[in-house]
Amino acid sequence: MSERGRPDPEALLAIIQSEAAAAERKRGRLKVFFGATAGVGKTYAMLQSAQERRRAGDDVVVGLVETHGRRETEALLSGLEILPRRRSEHRGVVLTELDLDAALARRPRILLVDELAHTNVPGSRHEKRWQDVEELLAAGIDVYTTLNVQHIESLNDVVTRITGVRVRETVPDSVLEMADEVELIDLPPEELLARLGEGKVYLPEQAERAMERFFRKGNLIALRQLALLRTADRVERQMEIYRRAHAAAETWPVRERLLVGVGPAPSSERLVRATKRMADRLGAEWTAIFVQTHAYEHWPQADRDRVWETLRLAEELGARTITGSGASAAAELLGYARTHNVTKIVVGKPTHSRWRDLLGLSFHDDIVRGSGGIDVYVITGEDEERAARPAARRARRPASRAGYGWGLLAVALATGVAAVMYRHFERTNVVMVYLLAVVLVAVRFGRRAAVLAAVVSVAAFDFFFVPPHLTFGVSDTQYLVTFGVMLVVALVIGTLTARLRQQGMTAREREWRTAFLYDLSRDLVQMADVDAMLRLALPRLGAAFDGAVTVLLPDAAGVLRRWEEGDAPVPDPSEYPALQWVASNHRMAGLGTGTFGDAPALYIPLAAAESALGVLWIRPADPDRLRAPEQLHLLETAVNQIAAAMERARLAEETRRIRELEEMDRLKSEFVAVASRELEGPLRSLTAGLGALREGGTGAASSVDARRVLAAAEDDVARLRALVDDLLDLARLEAGRLPLAVGPVHTAPLVEGTVARFRRDAEERGVELAVDLPESLPDVSADAERIAGVLASLIGNALHYTGAGGHVLVSADHVGRFVQFSVVDDGVGIPVEEQSRIFDRFVRLTRADAAGGTGLGLAIAREVVRAHRGAIWVDSGPGPGSVFSFTLPVAVTPTSAAPAAVPPSAAAVRERAPDAVPTDAPHG
């Protein structure tokens, strides 16, 4: 909260931005009927709500509702429009799913989609039903859905430990968090078990198995508590947003929250432990806070260390620790308590002198008077305080002697300036010179030097400029008022200036921390290589914390090794047991911690979700630099960012490998399918032929049959040899090891010679095969045999998919530094959705009339053209048929030598290519 009684501007801005974003994208609203488990009545409640909305005039449609045979649930479907389900077959079984396209086309005001965590049938647009719901919401459709607590992703492990059953279908927490409304449907375990026994949840045989495993009373109680807590957390977040947006000044004690103030007193540890016990009894969250005021810079080192050790103890006991800063510790503590809806504040007994109470300078009085509806608990610690107070006074850090000296010098300089001004200005103006000196001392050297400068300034003014001069006597009593006012003003100005200086230093330090983390995270996000991440991050950490930094990563055997050899700092061999312990236990150890505390360095795990990615080793030049929790938190946050970036890179690499394995598996399956299909016929033919030859008789008829069998066997062997040659050629091309005899090739004879090979086949099919070549075409740089094979593959495809009476046109044109070859047909065409992958290996058309072929011809053609630095593509147009085109570079002759050009893109060539018969579908 910015000021008491005013709304928090950040909360208001967040609400406005959220509402504006929702209005801009016109997103539908999501309502989740949430329960502990199946059978509590979520679907029934959803249908009841839908009926109410229907009677109110809203357009309500049932997209998918599972009644599981419950008659009372089925009765609630009466009067509601129900969309037909999409039917699909999976492993011989016909399954039904939500028809997403039909729902989007119908576009009702409210759509009912049951069982949000359901996994869709393979082949559906989305793998999960919650993804279908997201698309419906994005289309502006309101969705009612149901969800059980065991299906929330973050609770999956908890549910498994409770029930012993691993839930496979889960929903990301973000889906539930984006819901506009969550309605808890609750039912006591006894009633649920009764419903289960009556067959109102599952069929009798299913209900019996469920009661033996999942539906035990203990499980149901635990799941019910999880559902209640999850719903309560959501409501609490909504309440906090409302309180901040509406500047609720008083605490709303709907849930216990404890706050303990930590200071340099020895009793702070007792306060922390007492607060921990209190929080455990109340089942409440608790926070330990330390407010750093301007007096902190004068504390002895022992007091500073005690504060950080107490905060570390609070963290170990499970508290959230906060380090704040401000002029008043009480004001900052109360401000935090109001902002975070704290219900109880714990402080230690006062040990200061009573004169502070009389002057209204008591921290405890400020807390009690400003607490309002917050309870304040005062914990004893007085004996410890009294025993430690004399030692603390003796150990109190002395003020800087240099600051005192500069303060006296500033007063002397001010006196010199005042002496010059004295004869020409009023004494009030002389006073301003001294006040200026006090301000300058406060800005540069702090409050104590400013107080000394203020006192000495009053004395100097009296001694040199108030009659009788050069004495401390006063002839006119009115100067006593002047001295008093001058002293008070100087003290106030000096104190306020020193506070502003301290606050400015604190603000600059926070700004530096924020900028450091922002720059680090911004640069890490842009990197995908772990080595590059570490080369960037480690020098920054070393500079920020003034220490030597390195990272140790586990090898294949899990043994930590230095990430990079060379000039990187080297941990001592005696440190490796501690480093290995940190990697195994995912916990920080080393300097300043309770584990391996005598080590010369600090060890922080680079922890991922399931394993340790490594350990960061840092040895600061000043060991005390990492004692402060804010410094340690900053380092931990930076290390966590590095670990997250490394995990992201690792997951990206694993994803890439998985995709490669999936592609290899797909290709293997395709190859097995192709090989089995292509080998089956020839092997059957060869077997039959050999059997016929073995059992055949003699005579002319037998000779004719033998020749026919041998001819068929020769054809089958040639077919197998062609398949093997295609596979070998494709492998060599993709590996870049297929030799190419590239040289100048005459374009027109190449085209005409290849077309001539298909004249007879075209006549037998009743297809008109034509050639269209300009009068002059430049030579191309190519391997004539390989390019002839590419043309043959395209022409053979065109003839195969062009019916009787159709046309196939082969053309070539000079386009810039390339020659474009095109094979145009007016056959059945290629579906647009298959054009992008028609040149992939083992890809064949999915049409029923597209049977046959290995799916290798076009893949080989693509690799051959690429090896010639050309491009190949397929086009479609408004008419039937296809246009396959590829480019080859023009041959470089001695008279027209020019640097080799990069082939134009398919889109660029198409823009310059002549009009052609449009295509519609890929061949293969």
JSON list of C-alpha atoms in Angstrom, two decimals, residues 511-527 532-545 549 606 616 633-646 648:
[
{"chain": "A", "resi": 511, "resn": "GLU", "atom": "CA", "xyz": [18.49, -0.85, -8.07]},
{"chain": "A", "resi": 512, "resn": "TRP", "atom": "CA", "xyz": [21.85, -2.49, -8.69]},
{"chain": "A", "resi": 513, "resn": "ARG", "atom": "CA", "xyz": [20.56, -5.86, -7.55]},
{"chain": "A", "resi": 514, "resn": "THR", "atom": "CA", "xyz": [17.48, -5.60, -9.76]},
{"chain": "A", "resi": 515, "resn": "ALA", "atom": "CA", "xyz": [19.53, -4.50, -12.77]},
{"chain": "A", "resi": 516, "resn": "PHE", "atom": "CA", "xyz": [22.06, -7.28, -12.16]},
{"chain": "A", "resi": 517, "resn": "LEU", "atom": "CA", "xyz": [19.40, -9.99, -12.10]},
{"chain": "A", "resi": 518, "resn": "TYR", "atom": "CA", "xyz": [17.53, -8.48, -15.05]},
{"chain": "A", "resi": 519, "resn": "ASP", "atom": "CA", "xyz": [20.63, -8.25, -17.24]},
{"chain": "A", "resi": 520, "resn": "LEU", "atom": "CA", "xyz": [21.68, -11.77, -16.30]},
{"chain": "A", "resi": 521, "resn": "SER", "atom": "CA", "xyz": [18.26, -13.32, -17.00]},
{"chain": "A", "resi": 522, "resn": "ARG", "atom": "CA", "xyz": [17.84, -11.34, -20.24]},
{"chain": "A", "resi": 523, "resn": "ASP", "atom": "CA", "xyz": [21.17, -12.54, -21.62]},
{"chain": "A", "resi": 524, "resn": "LEU", "atom": "CA", "xyz": [20.70, -16.13, -20.46]},
{"chain": "A", "resi": 525, "resn": "VAL", "atom": "CA", "xyz": [17.30, -16.38, -22.14]},
{"chain": "A", "resi": 526, "resn": "GLN", "atom": "CA", "xyz": [18.90, -15.60, -25.50]},
{"chain": "A", "resi": 527, "resn": "MET", "atom": "CA", "xyz": [21.39, -18.48, -25.23]},
{"chain": "A", "resi": 532, "resn": "ALA", "atom": "CA", "xyz": [28.17, -19.91, -23.57]},
{"chain": "A", "resi": 533, "resn": "MET", "atom": "CA", "xyz": [25.88, -19.41, -20.57]},
{"chain": "A", "resi": 534, "resn": "LEU", "atom": "CA", "xyz": [28.65, -20.19, -18.10]},
{"chain": "A", "resi": 535, "resn": "ARG", "atom": "CA", "xyz": [31.21, -18.01, -19.94]},
{"chain": "A", "resi": 536, "resn": "LEU", "atom": "CA", "xyz": [28.75, -15.14, -19.64]},
{"chain": "A", "resi": 537, "resn": "ALA", "atom": "CA", "xyz": [27.53, -15.69, -16.08]},
{"chain": "A", "resi": 538, "resn": "LEU", "atom": "CA", "xyz": [30.63, -16.67, -14.09]},
{"chain": "A", "resi": 539, "resn": "PRO", "atom": "CA", "xyz": [32.65, -13.48, -14.70]},
{"chain": "A", "resi": 540, "resn": "ARG", "atom": "CA", "xyz": [29.60, -11.42, -13.74]},
{"chain": "A", "resi": 541, "resn": "LEU", "atom": "CA", "xyz": [29.17, -13.33, -10.49]},
{"chain": "A", "resi": 542, "resn": "GLY", "atom": "CA", "xyz": [32.87, -12.96, -9.73]},
{"chain": "A", "resi": 543, "resn": "ALA", "atom": "CA", "xyz": [32.74, -9.20, -10.30]},
{"chain": "A", "resi": 544, "resn": "ALA", "atom": "CA", "xyz": [29.46, -8.74, -8.38]},
{"chain": "A", "resi": 545, "resn": "PHE", "atom": "CA", "xyz": [30.63, -10.64, -5.27]},
{"chain": "A", "resi": 549, "resn": "VAL", "atom": "CA", "xyz": [33.94, -18.41, -9.20]},
{"chain": "A", "resi": 606, "resn": "LEU", "atom": "CA", "xyz": [22.81, -25.86, -9.65]},
{"chain": "A", "resi": 616, "resn": "LEU", "atom": "CA", "xyz": [28.85, -23.47, -8.20]},
{"chain": "A", "resi": 633, "resn": "HIS", "atom": "CA", "xyz": [19.68, -14.38, -1.54]},
{"chain": "A", "resi": 634, "resn": "LEU", "atom": "CA", "xyz": [20.97, -12.38, -4.49]},
{"chain": "A", "resi": 635, "resn": "LEU", "atom": "CA", "xyz": [23.64, -15.01, -5.14]},
{"chain": "A", "resi": 636, "resn": "GLU", "atom": "CA", "xyz": [21.13, -17.86, -4.79]},
{"chain": "A", "resi": 637, "resn": "THR", "atom": "CA", "xyz": [18.70, -16.13, -7.15]},
{"chain": "A", "resi": 638, "resn": "ALA", "atom": "CA", "xyz": [21.43, -15.64, -9.74]},
{"chain": "A", "resi": 639, "resn": "VAL", "atom": "CA", "xyz": [22.52, -19.27, -9.40]},
{"chain": "A", "resi": 640, "resn": "ASN", "atom": "CA", "xyz": [18.91, -20.43, -9.75]},
{"chain": "A", "resi": 641, "resn": "GLN", "atom": "CA", "xyz": [18.60, -18.40, -12.96]},
{"chain": "A", "resi": 642, "resn": "ILE", "atom": "CA", "xyz": [21.74, -20.03, -14.30]},
{"chain": "A", "resi": 643, "resn": "ALA", "atom": "CA", "xyz": [20.42, -23.47, -13.32]},
{"chain": "A", "resi": 644, "resn": "ALA", "atom": "CA", "xyz": [17.06, -22.75, -14.97]},
{"chain": "A", "resi": 645, "resn": "ALA", "atom": "CA", "xyz": [18.80, -21.65, -18.17]},
{"chain": "A", "resi": 646, "resn": "MET", "atom": "CA", "xyz": [20.99, -24.78, -18.12]},
{"chain": "A", "resi": 648, "resn": "ARG", "atom": "CA", "xyz": [16.15, -25.24, -20.41]}
]
